[in-house]
PDB file of C-alpha atoms in Angstrom:
ATOM      1  CA  UNK A  18       0.036  -0.362   0.113  1.00 54.00           C
ATOM      2  CA  UNK A  19       1.422   3.743  -0.827  1.00 57.00           C
ATOM      3  CA  UNK A  20       1.735   5.975   1.549  1.00 70.00           C
ATOM      4  CA  UNK A  21       0.967   9.974   1.551  1.00 75.00           C
ATOM      5  CA  UNK A  22       4.954  10.016   1.124  1.00 79.00           C
ATOM      6  CA  UNK A  23       5.332   8.185  -2.272  1.00 82.00           C
ATOM      7  CA  UNK A  24       2.211   9.513  -3.526  1.00 75.00           C
ATOM      8  CA  UNK A  25       3.006  12.694  -3.503  1.00 77.00           C
ATOM      9  CA  UNK A  26       6.592  11.988  -3.996  1.00 81.00           C
ATOM     10  CA  UNK A  27       5.100   9.950  -7.511  1.00 78.00           C
ATOM     11  CA  UNK A  28       2.584  13.074  -8.657  1.00 73.00           C
ATOM     12  CA  UNK A  29       5.085  15.351  -8.724  1.00 75.00           C
ATOM     13  CA  UNK A  30       7.428  14.323 -11.003  1.00 79.00           C
ATOM     14  CA  UNK A  31       4.720  13.957 -13.201  1.00 72.00           C
ATOM     15  CA  UNK A  32       4.468  16.580 -16.586  1.00 76.00           C
ATOM     16  CA  UNK A  33       1.893  19.538 -15.231  1.00 72.00           C
ATOM     17  CA  UNK A  34      -1.331  18.513 -17.276  1.00 71.00           C
ATOM     18  CA  UNK A  35      -0.622  15.086 -17.706  1.00 73.00           C
ATOM     19  CA  UNK A  36      -4.175  14.138 -16.532  1.00 76.00           C
ATOM     20  CA  UNK A  37      -5.928  16.024 -18.441  1.00 76.00           C
ATOM     21  CA  UNK A  38      -4.731  14.172 -21.986  1.00 79.00           C
ATOM     22  CA  UNK A  39      -7.229  11.857 -21.496  1.00 82.00           C
ATOM     23  CA  UNK A  40     -10.291  14.088 -21.820  1.00 82.00           C
ATOM     24  CA  UNK A  41      -8.600  14.362 -26.004  1.00 84.00           C
ATOM     25  CA  UNK A  42      -9.340  10.580 -26.054  1.00 83.00           C
ATOM     26  CA  UNK A  43     -13.323  10.532 -24.481  1.00 81.00           C
ATOM     27  CA  UNK A  44     -16.504   9.781 -27.311  1.00 79.00           C
ATOM     28  CA  UNK A  45     -18.499  12.229 -26.754  1.00 83.00           C
ATOM     29  CA  UNK A  46     -16.982  14.367 -24.823  1.00 90.00           C
ATOM     30  CA  UNK A  47     -15.912  18.298 -24.616  1.00 93.00           C
ATOM     31  CA  UNK A  48     -13.462  19.065 -22.010  1.00 94.00           C
ATOM     32  CA  UNK A  49     -12.752  23.176 -21.896  1.00 95.00           C
ATOM     33  CA  UNK A  50     -10.778  25.006 -18.815  1.00 95.00           C
ATOM     34  CA  UNK A  51     -10.955  28.827 -18.561  1.00 96.00           C
ATOM     35  CA  UNK A  52      -9.194  31.099 -15.645  1.00 95.00           C
ATOM     36  CA  UNK A  53     -11.051  33.375 -13.103  1.00 95.00           C
ATOM     37  CA  UNK A  54     -12.082  36.288 -15.739  1.00 95.00           C
ATOM     38  CA  UNK A  55     -13.540  33.723 -17.691  1.00 95.00           C
ATOM     39  CA  UNK A  56     -11.237  33.311 -20.434  1.00 96.00           C
ATOM     40  CA  UNK A  57     -10.564  30.009 -22.007  1.00 96.00           C
ATOM     41  CA  UNK A  58      -7.099  28.267 -21.399  1.00 94.00           C
ATOM     42  CA  UNK A  59      -7.870  24.370 -22.369  1.00 93.00           C
ATOM     43  CA  UNK A  60     -10.107  22.716 -24.966  1.00 94.00           C
ATOM     44  CA  UNK A  61      -9.773  18.909 -26.100  1.00 94.00           C
ATOM     45  CA  UNK A  62      -9.697  18.522 -29.611  1.00 93.00           C
ATOM     46  CA  UNK A  63     -13.845  18.238 -29.451  1.00 91.00           C
ATOM     47  CA  UNK A  64     -14.770  21.393 -27.851  1.00 93.00           C
ATOM     48  CA  UNK A  65     -12.395  22.915 -29.741  1.00 94.00           C
ATOM     49  CA  UNK A  66     -13.974  21.622 -33.531  1.00 91.00           C
ATOM     50  CA  UNK A  67     -17.455  22.740 -31.713  1.00 88.00           C
ATOM     51  CA  UNK A  68     -16.087  26.233 -31.065  1.00 89.00           C
ATOM     52  CA  UNK A  69     -15.223  26.859 -34.580  1.00 88.00           C
ATOM     53  CA  UNK A  70     -11.681  26.501 -34.860  1.00 93.00           C
ATOM     54  CA  UNK A  71      -9.210  24.075 -35.884  1.00 93.00           C
ATOM     55  CA  UNK A  72      -6.672  24.584 -32.697  1.00 93.00           C
ATOM     56  CA  UNK A  73      -6.398  24.975 -28.963  1.00 93.00           C
ATOM     57  CA  UNK A  74      -3.867  28.235 -29.022  1.00 93.00           C
ATOM     58  CA  UNK A  75      -7.212  29.583 -31.150  1.00 95.00           C
ATOM     59  CA  UNK A  76      -9.373  29.171 -28.312  1.00 95.00           C
ATOM     60  CA  UNK A  77      -6.886  30.205 -25.759  1.00 95.00           C
ATOM     61  CA  UNK A  78      -7.832  33.590 -24.242  1.00 95.00           C
ATOM     62  CA  UNK A  79     -11.372  33.703 -25.585  1.00 96.00           C
ATOM     63  CA  UNK A  80     -14.417  34.423 -23.659  1.00 96.00           C
ATOM     64  CA  UNK A  81     -18.172  32.787 -24.216  1.00 95.00           C
ATOM     65  CA  UNK A  82     -19.207  36.186 -25.439  1.00 94.00           C
ATOM     66  CA  UNK A  83     -16.489  35.819 -28.215  1.00 94.00           C
ATOM     67  CA  UNK A  84     -17.738  32.536 -28.896  1.00 92.00           C
ATOM     68  CA  UNK A  85     -21.477  31.474 -28.345  1.00 89.00           C
ATOM     69  CA  UNK A  86     -24.125  33.724 -28.142  1.00 85.00           C
ATOM     70  CA  UNK A  87     -25.407  36.321 -26.045  1.00 88.00           C
ATOM     71  CA  UNK A  88     -27.846  34.238 -23.699  1.00 86.00           C
ATOM     72  CA  UNK A  89     -25.567  30.904 -23.918  1.00 87.00           C
ATOM     73  CA  UNK A  90     -22.373  33.177 -23.166  1.00 91.00           C
ATOM     74  CA  UNK A  91     -24.624  35.047 -19.681  1.00 92.00           C
ATOM     75  CA  UNK A  92     -25.886  31.542 -18.596  1.00 91.00           C
ATOM     76  CA  UNK A  93     -21.944  30.378 -18.528  1.00 93.00           C
ATOM     77  CA  UNK A  94     -20.515  33.013 -16.788  1.00 95.00           C
ATOM     78  CA  UNK A  95     -23.603  33.051 -13.642  1.00 94.00           C
ATOM     79  CA  UNK A  96     -22.500  29.182 -13.240  1.00 95.00           C
ATOM     80  CA  UNK A  97     -18.521  29.788 -13.642  1.00 96.00           C
ATOM     81  CA  UNK A  98     -19.011  32.964 -11.631  1.00 96.00           C
ATOM     82  CA  UNK A  99     -20.984  30.523  -9.240  1.00 96.00           C
ATOM     83  CA  UNK A 100     -18.549  27.520  -9.198  1.00 97.00           C
ATOM     84  CA  UNK A 101     -15.679  30.336  -8.249  1.00 96.00           C
ATOM     85  CA  UNK A 102     -17.923  31.737  -5.499  1.00 96.00           C
ATOM     86  CA  UNK A 103     -18.535  29.249  -3.737  1.00 97.00           C
ATOM     87  CA  UNK A 104     -15.351  27.287  -4.294  1.00 96.00           C
ATOM     88  CA  UNK A 105     -18.230  23.965  -4.891  1.00 97.00           C
ATOM     89  CA  UNK A 106     -18.646  21.925  -8.213  1.00 96.00           C
ATOM     90  CA  UNK A 107     -21.871  22.428 -10.037  1.00 95.00           C
ATOM     91  CA  UNK A 108     -22.425  19.184 -11.558  1.00 94.00           C
ATOM     92  CA  UNK A 109     -25.466  17.357 -13.552  1.00 90.00           C
ATOM     93  CA  UNK A 110     -26.404  20.589 -15.490  1.00 89.00           C
ATOM     94  CA  UNK A 111     -28.835  20.475 -18.413  1.00 85.00           C
ATOM     95  CA  UNK A 112     -28.480  23.470 -20.441  1.00 82.00           C
ATOM     96  CA  UNK A 113     -28.486  24.257 -23.898  1.00 79.00           C
ATOM     97  CA  UNK A 114     -24.619  24.228 -26.109  1.00 79.00           C
ATOM     98  CA  UNK A 115     -24.310  24.352 -29.531  1.00 77.00           C
ATOM     99  CA  UNK A 116     -24.250  21.191 -31.416  1.00 74.00           C
ATOM    100  CA  UNK A 117     -22.030  19.738 -34.608  1.00 72.00           C
ATOM    101  CA  UNK A 118     -24.394  22.043 -36.669  1.00 74.00           C
ATOM    102  CA  UNK A 119     -24.360  25.018 -34.376  1.00 72.00           C
ATOM    103  CA  UNK A 120     -27.746  24.583 -33.452  1.00 76.00           C
ATOM    104  CA  UNK A 121     -28.940  24.820 -29.683  1.00 75.00           C
ATOM    105  CA  UNK A 122     -29.043  21.483 -28.448  1.00 80.00           C
ATOM    106  CA  UNK A 123     -29.224  20.401 -25.107  1.00 85.00           C
ATOM    107  CA  UNK A 124     -26.352  18.861 -23.335  1.00 88.00           C
ATOM    108  CA  UNK A 125     -24.911  17.743 -19.622  1.00 90.00           C
ATOM    109  CA  UNK A 126     -22.550  20.424 -18.045  1.00 93.00           C
ATOM    110  CA  UNK A 127     -20.153  19.795 -15.212  1.00 95.00           C
ATOM    111  CA  UNK A 128     -18.455  22.611 -13.763  1.00 97.00           C
ATOM    112  CA  UNK A 129     -15.693  22.024 -11.193  1.00 96.00           C
ATOM    113  CA  UNK A 130     -13.235  24.246  -9.336  1.00 96.00           C
ATOM    114  CA  UNK A 131      -8.694  25.173  -9.868  1.00 94.00           C
ATOM    115  CA  UNK A 132      -7.305  25.682  -6.947  1.00 93.00           C
ATOM    116  CA  UNK A 133      -3.333  26.675  -7.228  1.00 90.00           C
ATOM    117  CA  UNK A 134      -0.748  25.506  -4.705  1.00 84.00           C
ATOM    118  CA  UNK A 135      -1.695  27.726  -2.234  1.00 89.00           C
ATOM    119  CA  UNK A 136      -5.631  26.747  -1.958  1.00 91.00           C
ATOM    120  CA  UNK A 137      -7.035  29.571  -3.684  1.00 93.00           C
ATOM    121  CA  UNK A 138      -9.404  29.229  -6.495  1.00 94.00           C
ATOM    122  CA  UNK A 139      -7.578  30.148  -9.550  1.00 94.00           C
ATOM    123  CA  UNK A 140     -10.365  28.821 -12.406  1.00 95.00           C
ATOM    124  CA  UNK A 141     -12.336  26.179 -13.566  1.00 96.00           C
ATOM    125  CA  UNK A 142     -12.858  23.127 -15.713  1.00 95.00           C
ATOM    126  CA  UNK A 143     -15.522  20.942 -16.754  1.00 95.00           C
ATOM    127  CA  UNK A 144     -16.862  18.635 -18.965  1.00 94.00           C
ATOM    128  CA  UNK A 145     -20.075  18.775 -21.817  1.00 92.00           C
ATOM    129  CA  UNK A 146     -21.904  15.459 -22.899  1.00 89.00           C
ATOM    130  CA  UNK A 147     -24.487  14.990 -25.483  1.00 84.00           C
ATOM    131  CA  UNK A 148     -28.291  14.626 -23.271  1.00 82.00           C
ATOM    132  CA  UNK A 149     -30.221  13.464 -26.354  1.00 78.00           C
ATOM    133  CA  UNK A 150     -26.538  11.168 -27.045  1.00 78.00           C
ATOM    134  CA  UNK A 151     -26.079   9.841 -23.639  1.00 76.00           C
ATOM    135  CA  UNK A 152     -30.009   9.238 -23.396  1.00 77.00           C
ATOM    136  CA  UNK A 153     -29.697   7.363 -27.246  1.00 78.00           C
ATOM    137  CA  UNK A 154     -27.113   5.398 -25.659  1.00 76.00           C
ATOM    138  CA  UNK A 155     -28.518   3.988 -22.136  1.00 79.00           C
ATOM    139  CA  UNK A 156     -32.018   3.662 -24.091  1.00 85.00           C
ATOM    140  CA  UNK A 157     -30.810   0.093 -24.973  1.00 87.00           C
ATOM    141  CA  UNK A 158     -30.481  -0.850 -21.255  1.00 87.00           C
ATOM    142  CA  UNK A 159     -33.682   0.844 -20.369  1.00 87.00           C
ATOM    143  CA  UNK A 160     -34.846  -1.026 -22.536  1.00 91.00           C
ATOM    144  CA  UNK A 161     -34.086  -4.246 -21.010  1.00 93.00           C
ATOM    145  CA  UNK A 162     -34.106  -2.884 -17.140  1.00 92.00           C
ATOM    146  CA  UNK A 163     -37.126  -5.218 -15.963  1.00 94.00           C
ATOM    147  CA  UNK A 164     -34.831  -8.175 -17.040  1.00 95.00           C
ATOM    148  CA  UNK A 165     -31.692  -7.418 -15.860  1.00 92.00           C
ATOM    149  CA  UNK A 166     -33.077  -6.582 -12.531  1.00 93.00           C
ATOM    150  CA  UNK A 167     -35.018 -10.095 -12.304  1.00 94.00           C
ATOM    151  CA  UNK A 168     -31.358 -11.542 -13.082  1.00 93.00           C
ATOM    152  CA  UNK A 169     -30.171  -9.506 -10.220  1.00 90.00           C
ATOM    153  CA  UNK A 170     -33.465 -10.698  -8.305  1.00 92.00           C
ATOM    154  CA  UNK A 171     -32.472 -14.372  -9.344  1.00 93.00           C
ATOM    155  CA  UNK A 172     -29.391 -14.710 -10.106  1.00 92.00           C
ATOM    156  CA  UNK A 173     -29.165 -18.467  -7.960  1.00 92.00           C
ATOM    157  CA  UNK A 174     -32.119 -19.708  -9.709  1.00 91.00           C
ATOM    158  CA  UNK A 175     -31.790 -22.087 -13.410  1.00 89.00           C
ATOM    159  CA  UNK A 176     -31.930 -20.164 -16.523  1.00 88.00           C
ATOM    160  CA  UNK A 177     -35.114 -19.573 -18.695  1.00 92.00           C
ATOM    161  CA  UNK A 178     -34.414 -17.616 -21.588  1.00 95.00           C
ATOM    162  CA  UNK A 179     -38.084 -17.974 -22.667  1.00 95.00           C
ATOM    163  CA  UNK A 180     -39.357 -16.221 -19.198  1.00 95.00           C
ATOM    164  CA  UNK A 181     -36.406 -13.212 -19.499  1.00 96.00           C
ATOM    165  CA  UNK A 182     -38.033 -12.641 -23.529  1.00 96.00           C
ATOM    166  CA  UNK A 183     -41.582 -12.603 -21.786  1.00 96.00           C
ATOM    167  CA  UNK A 184     -40.665 -10.508 -19.481  1.00 96.00           C
ATOM    168  CA  UNK A 185     -38.972  -8.109 -21.965  1.00 95.00           C
ATOM    169  CA  UNK A 186     -41.938  -8.020 -24.714  1.00 95.00           C
ATOM    170  CA  UNK A 187     -39.916  -9.950 -27.079  1.00 95.00           C
ATOM    171  CA  UNK A 188     -39.774 -13.290 -28.733  1.00 96.00           C
ATOM    172  CA  UNK A 189     -36.480 -15.700 -27.835  1.00 95.00           C
ATOM    173  CA  UNK A 190     -35.108 -15.291 -31.335  1.00 95.00           C
ATOM    174  CA  UNK A 191     -35.754 -11.401 -30.985  1.00 96.00           C
ATOM    175  CA  UNK A 192     -34.683 -11.028 -26.722  1.00 96.00           C
ATOM    176  CA  UNK A 193     -31.427 -12.995 -27.273  1.00 95.00           C
ATOM    177  CA  UNK A 194     -30.202 -10.785 -30.712  1.00 95.00           C
ATOM    178  CA  UNK A 195     -30.990  -8.093 -28.696  1.00 95.00           C
ATOM    179  CA  UNK A 196     -29.989  -9.266 -25.064  1.00 95.00           C
ATOM    180  CA  UNK A 197     -26.203  -9.914 -27.002  1.00 94.00           C
ATOM    181  CA  UNK A 198     -26.394  -6.748 -28.366  1.00 92.00           C
ATOM    182  CA  UNK A 199     -26.961  -4.291 -25.311  1.00 91.00           C
ATOM    183  CA  UNK A 200     -24.665  -6.544 -23.167  1.00 90.00           C
ATOM    184  CA  UNK A 201     -22.337  -7.860 -25.883  1.00 89.00           C
ATOM    185  CA  UNK A 202     -22.945 -11.730 -24.200  1.00 92.00           C
ATOM    186  CA  UNK A 203     -25.198 -14.050 -24.154  1.00 94.00           C
ATOM    187  CA  UNK A 204     -27.713 -14.314 -20.750  1.00 94.00           C
ATOM    188  CA  UNK A 205     -25.935 -17.615 -19.170  1.00 92.00           C
ATOM    189  CA  UNK A 206     -23.101 -15.739 -19.747  1.00 92.00           C
ATOM    190  CA  UNK A 207     -24.347 -12.800 -17.904  1.00 92.00           C
ATOM    191  CA  UNK A 208     -25.805 -14.717 -15.192  1.00 93.00           C
ATOM    192  CA  UNK A 209     -22.336 -16.760 -14.588  1.00 93.00           C
ATOM    193  CA  UNK A 210     -20.906 -13.399 -14.488  1.00 91.00           C
ATOM    194  CA  UNK A 211     -23.356 -12.417 -11.086  1.00 92.00           C
ATOM    195  CA  UNK A 212     -22.272 -15.901 -10.261  1.00 94.00           C
ATOM    196  CA  UNK A 213     -19.253 -15.603  -9.998  1.00 94.00           C
ATOM    197  CA  UNK A 214     -18.941 -11.682  -8.982  1.00 92.00           C
ATOM    198  CA  UNK A 215     -21.099 -13.259  -5.377  1.00 93.00           C
ATOM    199  CA  UNK A 216     -18.384 -16.105  -5.105  1.00 93.00           C
ATOM    200  CA  UNK A 217     -16.064 -13.635  -5.182  1.00 94.00           C
ATOM    201  CA  UNK A 218     -17.918 -10.869  -2.328  1.00 92.00           C
ATOM    202  CA  UNK A 219     -18.491 -14.843  -0.055  1.00 94.00           C
ATOM    203  CA  UNK A 220     -14.474 -15.733  -0.711  1.00 94.00           C
ATOM    204  CA  UNK A 221     -13.432 -12.386   0.673  1.00 90.00           C
ATOM    205  CA  UNK A 222     -15.333 -11.476   3.401  1.00 90.00           C
ATOM    206  CA  UNK A 223     -16.431 -14.601   4.364  1.00 93.00           C
ATOM    207  CA  UNK A 224     -15.972 -17.956   6.341  1.00 93.00           C
ATOM    208  CA  UNK A 225     -17.977 -20.215   4.117  1.00 95.00           C
ATOM    209  CA  UNK A 226     -16.586 -23.910   3.014  1.00 94.00           C
ATOM    210  CA  UNK A 227     -16.026 -23.496  -0.328  1.00 94.00           C
ATOM    211  CA  UNK A 228     -18.747 -25.785  -1.427  1.00 94.00           C
ATOM    212  CA  UNK A 229     -21.027 -24.001   1.007  1.00 95.00           C
ATOM    213  CA  UNK A 230     -19.876 -20.649  -1.428  1.00 95.00           C
ATOM    214  CA  UNK A 231     -20.659 -22.660  -4.551  1.00 95.00           C
ATOM    215  CA  UNK A 232     -24.019 -23.936  -3.098  1.00 94.00           C
ATOM    216  CA  UNK A 233     -24.776 -19.994  -2.334  1.00 94.00           C
ATOM    217  CA  UNK A 234     -23.557 -18.561  -5.674  1.00 95.00           C
ATOM    218  CA  UNK A 235     -25.253 -20.382  -7.424  1.00 94.00           C
ATOM    219  CA  UNK A 236     -23.209 -23.115  -8.478  1.00 93.00           C
ATOM    220  CA  UNK A 237     -24.645 -26.978  -8.724  1.00 87.00           C
ATOM    221  CA  UNK A 238     -21.498 -28.335  -7.093  1.00 87.00           C
ATOM    222  CA  UNK A 239     -18.145 -27.439  -6.001  1.00 89.00           C
ATOM    223  CA  UNK A 240     -16.366 -29.196  -9.413  1.00 91.00           C
ATOM    224  CA  UNK A 241     -19.082 -26.615 -11.609  1.00 91.00           C
ATOM    225  CA  UNK A 242     -18.384 -24.345  -8.783  1.00 94.00           C
ATOM    226  CA  UNK A 243     -14.512 -24.002  -9.594  1.00 94.00           C
ATOM    227  CA  UNK A 244     -14.235 -24.435 -13.087  1.00 93.00           C
ATOM    228  CA  UNK A 245     -16.448 -21.461 -14.076  1.00 93.00           C
ATOM    229  CA  UNK A 246     -14.640 -19.411 -11.175  1.00 94.00           C
ATOM    230  CA  UNK A 247     -11.347 -20.409 -12.939  1.00 93.00           C
ATOM    231  CA  UNK A 248     -12.303 -19.586 -16.435  1.00 91.00           C
ATOM    232  CA  UNK A 249     -13.998 -15.989 -15.476  1.00 90.00           C
ATOM    233  CA  UNK A 250     -11.081 -15.069 -12.749  1.00 91.00           C
ATOM    234  CA  UNK A 251      -8.101 -16.555 -14.013  1.00 92.00           C
ATOM    235  CA  UNK A 252      -7.533 -18.461 -10.968  1.00 92.00           C
ATOM    236  CA  UNK A 253      -8.839 -21.273  -8.218  1.00 94.00           C
ATOM    237  CA  UNK A 254     -11.200 -20.124  -5.468  1.00 94.00           C
ATOM    238  CA  UNK A 255      -8.962 -20.812  -2.527  1.00 94.00           C
ATOM    239  CA  UNK A 256      -6.586 -18.967  -4.406  1.00 93.00           C
ATOM    240  CA  UNK A 257      -8.638 -16.086  -4.458  1.00 92.00           C
ATOM    241  CA  UNK A 258      -9.457 -16.131  -0.837  1.00 93.00           C
ATOM    242  CA  UNK A 259      -5.853 -16.317   0.301  1.00 90.00           C
ATOM    243  CA  UNK A 260      -5.005 -13.070  -2.044  1.00 87.00           C
ATOM    244  CA  UNK A 261      -7.560 -10.963  -0.387  1.00 85.00           C
ATOM    245  CA  UNK A 262      -7.908 -11.731   2.908  1.00 79.00           C
ATOM    246  CA  UNK A 263      -3.246 -11.556   2.534  1.00 72.00           C
ATOM    247  CA  UNK A 264      -4.089  -7.825   1.570  1.00 62.00           C
ATOM    248  CA  UNK A 265      -5.960  -6.803   4.254  1.00 55.00           C
TER     249      UNK A 265
END
């Protein structure tokens, strides 16, 4: 386990701004940073392009009023001032922001204060994500939410795909196709993963014998459990338990 000193030493050796480059590669996410005066200091490629520019250095020093329509710019500025004055983040803001075509669209914005080495607020940073894209991305999961809840509550029981299809209001073939597309696996594999997760919890947090762990997790016997656990976790249940206990 790392000590606070080791963590501080590691952080000091990192080049400034190392972590912000993560935002250059997050799909569907715009990232920006501003100073206390509301001037843009940074933006990922997606944000730069959405603002109508080609390079990040072209937006540095600009304010919202120089980029966005007046009402939008005023709203952005008021939120920025609130973050800076309260020193608290504003999360999950649903607000209008220009889409790729330049038309206003609903987006989800998160804004957080940035502090200097002395603990003073020196600006803020934030992310902007399309509300429509977010909703479209999770829609398939919402349509199978009742099935997922059924599996969660009954993972120890024998799986009947026809019953799950009925819960979803689909034919078996339609259900299997939709489930695989949504969760990138079959219903049986999904159920097996849930059983393995439960087994991990019991192995790490209880002293139950391995056979009882297997039965409590929905497996038929010790050998079936060991085979499936090794397949998903890459090690035997006894090894997993020993390693988890050793880290405490």
